[in-house]
Short mmCIF file of C-alpha atoms and ligand atoms in Angstrom, two decimals:
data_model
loop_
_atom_site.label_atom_id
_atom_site.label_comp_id
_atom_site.label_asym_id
_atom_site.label_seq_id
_atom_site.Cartn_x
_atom_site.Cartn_y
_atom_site.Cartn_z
CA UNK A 1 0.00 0.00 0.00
CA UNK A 2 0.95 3.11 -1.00
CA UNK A 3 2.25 5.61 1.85
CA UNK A 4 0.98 9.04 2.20
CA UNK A 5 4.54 10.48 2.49
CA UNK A 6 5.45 8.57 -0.46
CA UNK A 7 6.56 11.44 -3.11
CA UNK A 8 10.37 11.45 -2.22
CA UNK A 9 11.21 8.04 -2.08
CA UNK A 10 11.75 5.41 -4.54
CA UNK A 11 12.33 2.04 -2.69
CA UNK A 12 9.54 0.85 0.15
CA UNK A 13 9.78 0.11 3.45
CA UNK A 14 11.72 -2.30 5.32
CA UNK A 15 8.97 -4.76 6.42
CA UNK A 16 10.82 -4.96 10.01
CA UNK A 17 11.19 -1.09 9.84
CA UNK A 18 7.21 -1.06 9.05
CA UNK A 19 6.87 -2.87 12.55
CA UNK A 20 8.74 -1.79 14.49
CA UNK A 21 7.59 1.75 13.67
CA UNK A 22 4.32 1.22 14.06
CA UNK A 23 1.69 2.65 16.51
CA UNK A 24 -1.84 1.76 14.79
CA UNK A 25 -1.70 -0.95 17.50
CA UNK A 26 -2.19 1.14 20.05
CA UNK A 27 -3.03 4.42 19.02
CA UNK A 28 -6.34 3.33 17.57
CA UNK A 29 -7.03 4.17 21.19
CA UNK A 30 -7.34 7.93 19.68
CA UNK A 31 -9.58 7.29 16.63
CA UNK A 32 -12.28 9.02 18.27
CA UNK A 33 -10.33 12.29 18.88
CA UNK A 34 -8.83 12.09 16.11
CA UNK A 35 -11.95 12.13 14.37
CA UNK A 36 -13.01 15.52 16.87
CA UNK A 37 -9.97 17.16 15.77
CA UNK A 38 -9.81 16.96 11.75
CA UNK A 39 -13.56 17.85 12.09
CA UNK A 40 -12.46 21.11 13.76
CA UNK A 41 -9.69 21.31 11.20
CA UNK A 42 -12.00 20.92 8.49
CA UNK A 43 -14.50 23.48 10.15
CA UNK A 44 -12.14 26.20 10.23
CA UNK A 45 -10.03 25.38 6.75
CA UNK A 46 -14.04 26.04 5.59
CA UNK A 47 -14.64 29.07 6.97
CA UNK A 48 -11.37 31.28 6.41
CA UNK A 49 -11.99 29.84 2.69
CA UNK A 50 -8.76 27.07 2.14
CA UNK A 51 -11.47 24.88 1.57
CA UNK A 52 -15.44 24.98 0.30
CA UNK A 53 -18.63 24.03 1.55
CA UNK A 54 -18.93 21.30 -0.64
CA UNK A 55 -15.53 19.85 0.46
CA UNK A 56 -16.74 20.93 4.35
CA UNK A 57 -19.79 18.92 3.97
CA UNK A 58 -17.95 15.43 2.05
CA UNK A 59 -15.40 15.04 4.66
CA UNK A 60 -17.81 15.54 7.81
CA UNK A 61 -20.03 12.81 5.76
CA UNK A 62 -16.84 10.65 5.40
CA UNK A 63 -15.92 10.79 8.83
CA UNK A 64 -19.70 10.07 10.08
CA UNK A 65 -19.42 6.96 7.96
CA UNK A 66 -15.78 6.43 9.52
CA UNK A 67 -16.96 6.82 13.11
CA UNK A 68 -19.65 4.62 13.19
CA UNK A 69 -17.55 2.01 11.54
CA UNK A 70 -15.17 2.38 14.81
CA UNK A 71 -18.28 2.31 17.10
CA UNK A 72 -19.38 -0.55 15.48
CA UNK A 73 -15.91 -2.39 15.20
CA UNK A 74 -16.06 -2.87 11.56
CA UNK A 75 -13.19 -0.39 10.79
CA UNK A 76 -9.87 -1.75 9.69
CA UNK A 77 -6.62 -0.36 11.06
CA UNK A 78 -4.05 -1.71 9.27
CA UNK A 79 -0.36 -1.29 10.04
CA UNK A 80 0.43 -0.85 6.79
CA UNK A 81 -1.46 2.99 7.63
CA UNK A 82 1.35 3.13 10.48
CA UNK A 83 -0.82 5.18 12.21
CA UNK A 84 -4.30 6.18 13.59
CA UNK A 85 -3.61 9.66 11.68
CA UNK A 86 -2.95 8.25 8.20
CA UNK A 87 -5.34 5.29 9.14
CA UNK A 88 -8.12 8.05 9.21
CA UNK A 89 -7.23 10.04 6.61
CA UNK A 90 -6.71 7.22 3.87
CA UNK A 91 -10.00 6.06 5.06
CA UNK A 92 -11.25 8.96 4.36
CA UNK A 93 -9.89 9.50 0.72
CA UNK A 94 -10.68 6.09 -0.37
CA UNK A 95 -14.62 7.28 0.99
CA UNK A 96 -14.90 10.85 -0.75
CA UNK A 97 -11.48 10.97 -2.94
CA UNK A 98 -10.24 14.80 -3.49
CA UNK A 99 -11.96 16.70 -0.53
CA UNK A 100 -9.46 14.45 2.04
CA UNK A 101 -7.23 15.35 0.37
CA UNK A 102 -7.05 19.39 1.53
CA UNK A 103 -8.14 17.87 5.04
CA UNK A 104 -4.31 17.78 5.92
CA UNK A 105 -4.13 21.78 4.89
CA UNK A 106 -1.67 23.63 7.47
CA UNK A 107 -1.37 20.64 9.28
CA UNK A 108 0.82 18.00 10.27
CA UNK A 109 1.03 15.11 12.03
CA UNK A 110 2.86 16.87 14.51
CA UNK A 111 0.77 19.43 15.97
CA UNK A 112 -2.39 16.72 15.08
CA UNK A 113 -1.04 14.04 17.59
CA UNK A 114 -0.39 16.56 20.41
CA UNK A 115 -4.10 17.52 19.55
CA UNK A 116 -5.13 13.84 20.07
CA UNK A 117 -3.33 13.17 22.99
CA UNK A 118 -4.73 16.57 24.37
CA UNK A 119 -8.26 15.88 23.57
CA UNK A 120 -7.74 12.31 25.33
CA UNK A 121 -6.31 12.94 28.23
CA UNK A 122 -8.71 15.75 28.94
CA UNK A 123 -11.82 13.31 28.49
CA UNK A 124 -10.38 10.47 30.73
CA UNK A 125 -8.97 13.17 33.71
CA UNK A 126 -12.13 13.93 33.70
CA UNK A 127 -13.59 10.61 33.93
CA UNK A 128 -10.90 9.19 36.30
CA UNK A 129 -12.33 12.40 38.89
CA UNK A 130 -15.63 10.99 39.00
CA UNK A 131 -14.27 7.36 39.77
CA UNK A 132 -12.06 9.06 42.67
CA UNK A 133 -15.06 10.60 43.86
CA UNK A 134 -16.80 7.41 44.42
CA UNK A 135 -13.85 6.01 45.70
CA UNK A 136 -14.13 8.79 47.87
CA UNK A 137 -17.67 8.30 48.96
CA UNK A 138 -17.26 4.66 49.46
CA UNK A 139 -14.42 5.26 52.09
CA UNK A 140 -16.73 7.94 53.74
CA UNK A 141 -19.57 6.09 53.92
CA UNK A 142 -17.66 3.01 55.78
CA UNK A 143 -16.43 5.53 58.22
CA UNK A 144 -19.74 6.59 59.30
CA UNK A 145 -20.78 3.28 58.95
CA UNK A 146 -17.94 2.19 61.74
CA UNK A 147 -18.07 5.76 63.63
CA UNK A 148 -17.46 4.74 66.94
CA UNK A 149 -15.05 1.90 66.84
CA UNK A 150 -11.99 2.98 68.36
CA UNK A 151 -8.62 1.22 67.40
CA UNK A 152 -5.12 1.77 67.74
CA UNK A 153 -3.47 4.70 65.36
CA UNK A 154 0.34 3.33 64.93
CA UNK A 155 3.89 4.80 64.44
CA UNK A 156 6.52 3.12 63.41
CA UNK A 157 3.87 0.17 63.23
CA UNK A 158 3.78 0.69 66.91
CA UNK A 159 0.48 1.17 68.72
CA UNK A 160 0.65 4.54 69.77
CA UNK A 161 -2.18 6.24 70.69
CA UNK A 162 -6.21 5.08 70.66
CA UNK A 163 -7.51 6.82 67.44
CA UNK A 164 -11.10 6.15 65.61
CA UNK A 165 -11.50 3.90 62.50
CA UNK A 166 -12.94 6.88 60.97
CA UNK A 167 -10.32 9.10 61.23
CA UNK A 168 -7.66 6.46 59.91
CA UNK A 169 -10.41 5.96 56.77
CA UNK A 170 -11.00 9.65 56.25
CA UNK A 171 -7.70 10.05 55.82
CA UNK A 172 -7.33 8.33 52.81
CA UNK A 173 -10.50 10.23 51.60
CA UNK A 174 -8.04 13.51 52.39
CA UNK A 175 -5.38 11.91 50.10
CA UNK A 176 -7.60 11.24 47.01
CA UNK A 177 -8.41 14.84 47.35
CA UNK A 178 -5.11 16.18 47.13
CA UNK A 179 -5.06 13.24 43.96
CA UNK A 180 -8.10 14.96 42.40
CA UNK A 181 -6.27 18.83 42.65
CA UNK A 182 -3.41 17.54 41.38
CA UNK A 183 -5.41 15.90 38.21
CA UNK A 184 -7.47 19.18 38.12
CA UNK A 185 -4.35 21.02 37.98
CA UNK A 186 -2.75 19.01 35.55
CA UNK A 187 -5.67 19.52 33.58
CA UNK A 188 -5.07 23.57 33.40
CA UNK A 189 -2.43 22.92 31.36
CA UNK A 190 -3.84 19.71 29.27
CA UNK A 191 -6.24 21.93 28.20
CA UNK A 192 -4.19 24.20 25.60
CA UNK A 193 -4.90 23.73 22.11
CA UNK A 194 -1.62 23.01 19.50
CA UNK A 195 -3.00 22.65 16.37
CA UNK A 196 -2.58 25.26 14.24
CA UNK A 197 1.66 25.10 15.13
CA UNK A 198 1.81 22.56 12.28
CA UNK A 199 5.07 20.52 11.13
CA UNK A 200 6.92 23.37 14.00
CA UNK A 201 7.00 26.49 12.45
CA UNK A 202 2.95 27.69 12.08
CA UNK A 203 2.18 28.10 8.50
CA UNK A 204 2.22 30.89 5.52
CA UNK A 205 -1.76 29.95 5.09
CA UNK A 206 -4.36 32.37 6.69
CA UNK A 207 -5.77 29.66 9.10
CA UNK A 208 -7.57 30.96 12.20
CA UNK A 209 -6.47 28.96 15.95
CA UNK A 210 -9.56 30.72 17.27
CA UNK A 211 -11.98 28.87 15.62
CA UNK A 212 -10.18 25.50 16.21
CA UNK A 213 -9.87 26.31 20.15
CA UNK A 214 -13.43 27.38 20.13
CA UNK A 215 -14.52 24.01 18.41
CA UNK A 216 -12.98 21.81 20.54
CA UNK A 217 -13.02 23.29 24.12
CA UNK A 218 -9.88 24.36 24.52
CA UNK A 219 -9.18 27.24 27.13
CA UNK A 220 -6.26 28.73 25.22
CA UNK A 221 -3.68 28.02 22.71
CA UNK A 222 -0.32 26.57 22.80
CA UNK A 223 1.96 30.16 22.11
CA UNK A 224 4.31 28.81 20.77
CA UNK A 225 4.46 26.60 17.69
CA UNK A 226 7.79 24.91 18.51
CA UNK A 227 7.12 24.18 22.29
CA UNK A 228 3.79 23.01 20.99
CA UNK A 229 4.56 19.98 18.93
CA UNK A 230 7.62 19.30 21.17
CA UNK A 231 6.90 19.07 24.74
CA UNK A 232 5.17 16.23 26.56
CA UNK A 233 5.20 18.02 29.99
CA UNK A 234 1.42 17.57 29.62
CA UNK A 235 1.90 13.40 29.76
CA UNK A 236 4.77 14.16 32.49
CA UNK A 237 2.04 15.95 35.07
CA UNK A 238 -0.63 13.66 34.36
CA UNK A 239 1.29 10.78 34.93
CA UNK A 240 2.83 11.95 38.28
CA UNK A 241 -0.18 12.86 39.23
CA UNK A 242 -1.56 9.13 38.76
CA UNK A 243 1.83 7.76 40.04
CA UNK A 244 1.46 10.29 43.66
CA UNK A 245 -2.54 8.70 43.73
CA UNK A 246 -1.23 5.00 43.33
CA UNK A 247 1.23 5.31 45.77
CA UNK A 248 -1.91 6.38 48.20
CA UNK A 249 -3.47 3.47 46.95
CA UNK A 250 -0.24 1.29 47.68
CA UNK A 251 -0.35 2.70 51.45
CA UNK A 252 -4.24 1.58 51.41
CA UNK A 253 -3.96 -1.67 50.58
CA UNK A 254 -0.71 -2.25 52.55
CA UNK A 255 -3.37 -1.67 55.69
CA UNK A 256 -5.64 -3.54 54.57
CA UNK A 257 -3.27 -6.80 54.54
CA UNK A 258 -2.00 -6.17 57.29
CA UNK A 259 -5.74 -5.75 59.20
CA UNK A 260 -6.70 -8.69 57.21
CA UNK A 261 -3.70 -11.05 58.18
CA UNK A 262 -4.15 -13.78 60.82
CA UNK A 263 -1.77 -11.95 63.60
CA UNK A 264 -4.12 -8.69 62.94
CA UNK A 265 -7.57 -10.27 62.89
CA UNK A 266 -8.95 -6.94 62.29
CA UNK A 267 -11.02 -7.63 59.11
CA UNK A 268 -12.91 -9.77 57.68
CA UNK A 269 -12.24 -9.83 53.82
CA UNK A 270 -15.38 -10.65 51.92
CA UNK A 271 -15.38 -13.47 49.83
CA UNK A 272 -15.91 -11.68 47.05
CA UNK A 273 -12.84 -10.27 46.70
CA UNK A 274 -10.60 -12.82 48.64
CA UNK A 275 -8.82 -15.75 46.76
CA UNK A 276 -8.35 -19.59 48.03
CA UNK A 277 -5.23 -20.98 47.38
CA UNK A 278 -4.49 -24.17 45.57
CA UNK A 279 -2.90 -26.29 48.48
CA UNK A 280 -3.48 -24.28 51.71
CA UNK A 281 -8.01 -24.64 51.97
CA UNK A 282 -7.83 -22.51 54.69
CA UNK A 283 -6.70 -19.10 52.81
CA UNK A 284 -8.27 -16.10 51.91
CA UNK A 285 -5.37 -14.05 50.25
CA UNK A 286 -5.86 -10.45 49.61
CA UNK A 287 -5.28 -10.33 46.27
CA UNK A 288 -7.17 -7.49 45.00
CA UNK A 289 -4.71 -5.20 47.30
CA UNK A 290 -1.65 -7.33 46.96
CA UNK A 291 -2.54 -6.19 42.89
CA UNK A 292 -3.18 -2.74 43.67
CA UNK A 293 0.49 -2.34 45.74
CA UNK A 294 1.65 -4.18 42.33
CA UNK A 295 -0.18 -2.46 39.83
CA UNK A 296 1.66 0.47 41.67
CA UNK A 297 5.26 -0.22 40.66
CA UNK A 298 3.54 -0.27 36.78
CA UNK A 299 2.61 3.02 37.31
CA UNK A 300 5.30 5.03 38.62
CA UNK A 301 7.17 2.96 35.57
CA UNK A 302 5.07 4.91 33.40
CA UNK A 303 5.98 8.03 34.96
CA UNK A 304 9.78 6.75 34.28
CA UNK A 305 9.36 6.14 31.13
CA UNK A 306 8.19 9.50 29.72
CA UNK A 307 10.11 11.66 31.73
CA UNK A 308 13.19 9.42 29.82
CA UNK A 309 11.66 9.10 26.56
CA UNK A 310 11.65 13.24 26.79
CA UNK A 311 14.85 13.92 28.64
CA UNK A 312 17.55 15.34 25.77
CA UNK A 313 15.40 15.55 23.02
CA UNK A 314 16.85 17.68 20.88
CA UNK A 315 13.90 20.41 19.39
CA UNK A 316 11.42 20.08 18.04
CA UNK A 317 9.55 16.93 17.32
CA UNK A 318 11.22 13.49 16.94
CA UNK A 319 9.81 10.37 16.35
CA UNK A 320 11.05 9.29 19.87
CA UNK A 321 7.92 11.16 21.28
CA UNK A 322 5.34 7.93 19.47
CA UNK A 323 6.36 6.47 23.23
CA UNK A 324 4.55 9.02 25.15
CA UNK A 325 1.42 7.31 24.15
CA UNK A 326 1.64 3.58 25.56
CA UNK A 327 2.72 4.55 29.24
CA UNK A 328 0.10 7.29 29.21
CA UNK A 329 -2.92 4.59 28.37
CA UNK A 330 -1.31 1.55 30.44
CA UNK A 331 -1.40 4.03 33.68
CA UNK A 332 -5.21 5.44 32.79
CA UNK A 333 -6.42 2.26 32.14
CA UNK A 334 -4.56 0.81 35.10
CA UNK A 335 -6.27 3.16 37.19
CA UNK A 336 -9.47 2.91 36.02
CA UNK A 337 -9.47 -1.03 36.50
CA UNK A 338 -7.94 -0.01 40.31
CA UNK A 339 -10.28 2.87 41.23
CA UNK A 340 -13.55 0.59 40.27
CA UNK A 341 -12.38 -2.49 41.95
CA UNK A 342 -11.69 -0.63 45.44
CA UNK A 343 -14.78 1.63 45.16
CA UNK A 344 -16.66 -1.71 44.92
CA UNK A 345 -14.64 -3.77 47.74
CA UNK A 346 -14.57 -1.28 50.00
CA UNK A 347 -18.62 -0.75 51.33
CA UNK A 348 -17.72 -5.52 52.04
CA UNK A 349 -14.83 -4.27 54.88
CA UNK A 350 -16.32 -5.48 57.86
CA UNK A 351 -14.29 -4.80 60.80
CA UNK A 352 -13.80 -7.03 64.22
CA UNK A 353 -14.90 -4.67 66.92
CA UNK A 354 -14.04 -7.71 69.74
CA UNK A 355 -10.32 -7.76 67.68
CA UNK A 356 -10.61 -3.86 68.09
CA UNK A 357 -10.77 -3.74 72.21
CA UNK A 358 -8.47 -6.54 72.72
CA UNK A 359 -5.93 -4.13 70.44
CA UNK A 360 -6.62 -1.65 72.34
CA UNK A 361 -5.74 -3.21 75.99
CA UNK A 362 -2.35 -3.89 75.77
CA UNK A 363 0.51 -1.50 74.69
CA UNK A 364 -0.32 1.43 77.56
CA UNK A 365 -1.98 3.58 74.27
CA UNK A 366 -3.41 6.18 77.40
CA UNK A 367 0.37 7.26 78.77
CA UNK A 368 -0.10 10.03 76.26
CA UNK A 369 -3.27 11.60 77.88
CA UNK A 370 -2.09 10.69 81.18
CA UNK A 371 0.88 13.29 81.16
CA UNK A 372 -1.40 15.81 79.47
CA UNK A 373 -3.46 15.15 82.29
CA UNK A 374 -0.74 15.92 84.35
CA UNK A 375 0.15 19.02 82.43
CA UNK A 376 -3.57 20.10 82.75
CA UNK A 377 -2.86 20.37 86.18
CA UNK A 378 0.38 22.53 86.30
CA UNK A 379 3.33 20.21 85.55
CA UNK A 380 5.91 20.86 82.34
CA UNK A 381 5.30 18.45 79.85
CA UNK A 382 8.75 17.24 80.12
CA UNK A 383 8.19 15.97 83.62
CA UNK A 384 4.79 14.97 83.29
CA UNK A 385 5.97 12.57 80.14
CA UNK A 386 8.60 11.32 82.90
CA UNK A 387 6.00 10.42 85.18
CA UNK A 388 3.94 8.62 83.27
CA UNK A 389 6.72 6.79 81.71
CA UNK A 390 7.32 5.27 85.56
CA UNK A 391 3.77 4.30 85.97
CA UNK A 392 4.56 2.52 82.62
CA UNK A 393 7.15 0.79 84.07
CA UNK A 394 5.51 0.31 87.32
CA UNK A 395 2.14 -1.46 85.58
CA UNK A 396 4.36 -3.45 83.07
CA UNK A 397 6.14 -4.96 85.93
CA UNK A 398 3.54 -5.72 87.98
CA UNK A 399 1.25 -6.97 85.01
CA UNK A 400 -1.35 -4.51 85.29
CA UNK A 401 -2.79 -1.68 82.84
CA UNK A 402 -2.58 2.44 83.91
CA UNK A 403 -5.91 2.43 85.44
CA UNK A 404 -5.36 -0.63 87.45
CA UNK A 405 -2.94 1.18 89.21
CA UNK A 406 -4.05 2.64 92.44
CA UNK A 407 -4.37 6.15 93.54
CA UNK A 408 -2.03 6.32 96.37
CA UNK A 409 0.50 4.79 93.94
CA UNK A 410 0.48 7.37 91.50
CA UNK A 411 1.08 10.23 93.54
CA UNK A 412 3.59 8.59 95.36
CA UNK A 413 5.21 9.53 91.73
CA UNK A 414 3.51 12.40 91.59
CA UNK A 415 1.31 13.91 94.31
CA UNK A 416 -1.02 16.02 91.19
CA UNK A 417 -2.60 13.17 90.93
CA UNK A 418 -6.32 13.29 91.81
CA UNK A 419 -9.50 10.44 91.48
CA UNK A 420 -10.45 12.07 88.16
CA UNK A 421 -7.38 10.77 85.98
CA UNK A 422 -9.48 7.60 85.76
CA UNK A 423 -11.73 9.25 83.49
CA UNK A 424 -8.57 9.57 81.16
CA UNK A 425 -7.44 6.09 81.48
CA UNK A 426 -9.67 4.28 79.06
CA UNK A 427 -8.29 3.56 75.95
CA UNK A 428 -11.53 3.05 74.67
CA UNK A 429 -12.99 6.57 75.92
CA UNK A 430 -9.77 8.67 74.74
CA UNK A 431 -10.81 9.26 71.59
CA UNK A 432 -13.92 11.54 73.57
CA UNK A 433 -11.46 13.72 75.01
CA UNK A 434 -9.00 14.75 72.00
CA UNK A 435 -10.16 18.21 71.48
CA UNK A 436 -7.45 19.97 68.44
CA UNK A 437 -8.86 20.41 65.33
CA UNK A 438 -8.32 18.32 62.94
CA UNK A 439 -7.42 15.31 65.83
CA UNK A 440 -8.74 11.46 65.89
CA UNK A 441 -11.44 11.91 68.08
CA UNK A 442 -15.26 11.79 68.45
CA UNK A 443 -15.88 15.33 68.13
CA UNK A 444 -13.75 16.45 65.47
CA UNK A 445 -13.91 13.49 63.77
CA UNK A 446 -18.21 13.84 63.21
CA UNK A 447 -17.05 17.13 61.67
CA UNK A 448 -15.33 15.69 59.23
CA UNK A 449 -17.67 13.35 58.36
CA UNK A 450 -20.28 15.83 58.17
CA UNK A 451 -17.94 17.83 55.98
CA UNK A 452 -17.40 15.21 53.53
CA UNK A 453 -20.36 14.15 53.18
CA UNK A 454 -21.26 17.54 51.99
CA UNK A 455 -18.54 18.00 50.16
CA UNK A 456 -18.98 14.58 48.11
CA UNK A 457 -22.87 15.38 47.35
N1 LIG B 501 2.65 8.26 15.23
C1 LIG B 501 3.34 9.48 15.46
C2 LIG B 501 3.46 9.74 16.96
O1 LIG B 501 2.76 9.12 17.66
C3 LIG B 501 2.61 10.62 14.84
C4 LIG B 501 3.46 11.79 14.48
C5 LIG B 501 4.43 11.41 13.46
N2 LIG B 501 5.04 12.55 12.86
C6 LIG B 501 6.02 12.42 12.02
N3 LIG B 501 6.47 13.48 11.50
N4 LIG B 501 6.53 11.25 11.72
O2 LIG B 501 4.23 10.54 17.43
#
């Protein structure tokens, strides 16, 4: 078949060459945008008179007949096209001969790809909000759902201090927010039309970028024509944006293991999303999670890869750039697959509230509030932390937890000591008495569910 950039050469194509080159195999992913964008081409070359009506009307006609052919999964892409751009366009001639023909008018492939890629990325930021949203909700509804169990919060995968469920789950829901700003951001600068820069240098031809931009949504125009078929910073942000998010969900599904291991005993995993194993009957493996902490490490790849593939290019385009495209639709679909699967799995978390208390007992999580206590009543933090690190010492040694301690004991170590410190010394109740904004506890924390659940509406 003959190639559309055939004029200057006389011999064909290496048949490895025509493989290895290329991208129809996976850029058919932009057929649709593509179509979008040589409509707006087509529009404009129309009105500013480098083409007619007539020729206006047979290529939107063409390209109906083209599109539904895609919908319907009857269109060919063959690599012989080498890509989704002359795919399209030799489609197109073969449909309505001469009129596709001026369709490539002060244009190139160059500053039509960027378009694509543009116009795709756009669409599925958008989409991938809404499926962070639900994500979102999901996670806020199980932490109303569970509002008053009270766990341990950990450091250093040390109980530390008693903390609600709630709190620990909302503050995922904090993280995918940040993920959604960062994708909305990204998006600012996604949303800048190229076409109209051409092969890198504009074009003598009196085409009008307005009308283009206009057509197709964009909020402003690439300024300059080089930087506009060039750069993939667009691909960079978007990706690191989706890399940053999958690393949240990495962190998420790392808890959930470990709350779902035997030694945790914390959750329950539904059997929906648990897997047997093939020797050991008694399993239920995580899976989904272990995949998402997985699926991770793909995605940050991604994120590798482009910033490489970019790094040293020389100006303006190079061919190098046709790699932009595969780590950019591996990570979106990637997190697509992710984002539905744990916005499904996530409402099934059932949570062991017996598991929870018995957590809760051991490890002395109320030392903290027992030297604020003692700072409450007049003693520098520094000492009070000293004094409640003896009656650690003194209850560990004699097998006993804080509040089993007596009275006269304590203020043998410190007489500031009064009856009411046993009000404190409930792991279970601390949560009641955290009172910063922003802490774990019960009032702050119904705040921030009320807050979400606004916000998420
Ligand atoms: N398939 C190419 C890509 O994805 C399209 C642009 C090719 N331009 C060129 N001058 N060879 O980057």
């Amino acid at each position: 078949m003959a190639k559309l950039w055939k004029g200057r050469f006389s011999a064909g194509t290496h048949p490895l060459m025509e493989a290895f080159s290329e991208s129809i195999s996976f850029d058919r992913e932009l057929a649709q945008v593509d179509i979008r964008g040589s409509l707006a081409h087509a529009k404009m070359l129309a009105e500013v008179g480098l083409i007619s009506k007539k020729d206006l009307a047979a290529i939107r006609r063409g390209m109906a007949e083209i599109k539904t052919e895609i919908d319907e999964d009857e269109f060919v892409f063959s690599p012989q096209d080498e890509d989704i751009h002359m795919s399209i366009e030799s489609a197109l001639t073969k449909k309505i001969g001469d009129p596709a023909k001026k369709l490539h008018t002060a244009r190139s492939r160059n500053d039509q790809v960027a378009t694509d890629l543009r116009l795709w990325t756009r669409d599925k930021i958008d989409w991938l909000d809404r499926l962070v949203e639900a994500l979102q909700k999901s996670l806020v509804e199980l932490a109303d759902k569970n509002r008053k169990l009270v766990m341990p919060g950990y450091t250093h995968l040390q109980r530390a201090q008693p903390v609600l469920l709630a709190q620990h789950l909302l503050a995922y829901v904090e993280m995918l927010a940040r993920d959604r700003e960062r994708l909305q951001d990204a998006r600012r600068r996604v949303n800048r039309l190229p076409l109209g820069s051409c092969a890198l240098a504009g074009t003598t031809l009196p085409i009008d970028r307005e009308i283009v931009r206009e057509e197709l949504g964009f909020a402003s125009l690439c300024e300059n024509s080089m930087d506009a078929v060039s750069d993939r910073d667009f691909v960079i942000e978007t990706l690191a944006a989706l890399a940053t998010m999958f690393i949240h969900f990495s962190r998420f599904a790392e808890d959930v293991i470990l709350w779902a291991s035997g030694e945790w005993g914390f959750l329950r995993l539904h059997d929906a999303w648990s897997t047997g194993s093939s020797i050991m009957p008694q399993k239920r493996n995580p899976d989904l999670l272990e995949l998402t902490r997985g699926k991770t490490g793909r995605v940050v790849g991604s994120l590798m890869t482009i910033l490489t593939v970019v790094k040293g290019l020389p100006m303006t385009y190079n061919r190098d750039l046709q790699e932009d495209k595969e780590p950019l639709f591996d990570a979106v679909r990637t997190a697509e697959a992710t984002l539905a699967c744990l916005a499904e799995f996530v409402p099934t978390m059932t949570f062991n509230e017996q598991r929870a208390k018995q957590m809760l007992e051991g490890g002395f999580l109320d030392a903290t509030v027992m030297a604020e206590y003692l700072v409450e009543n007049g003693l520098p933090f520094r000492s009070a932390h000293e004094v409640s690190g003896a009656l650690v010492r003194l209850a560990e040694e004699s097998g006993r937890r804080l509040c089993e301690v007596g009275l006269a004991e304590m203020k043998e170590i410190c007489p500031l000591f009064q009856e009411d410190v046993f009000l404190r010394l409930d792991p279970a109740k601390t949560p009641g008495s955290y009172k910063s904004a922003g802490s774990a506890g019960t009032k702050e924390v119904a705040k921030a569910l009320t807050r979400w659940k606004k916000r998420l509406r």
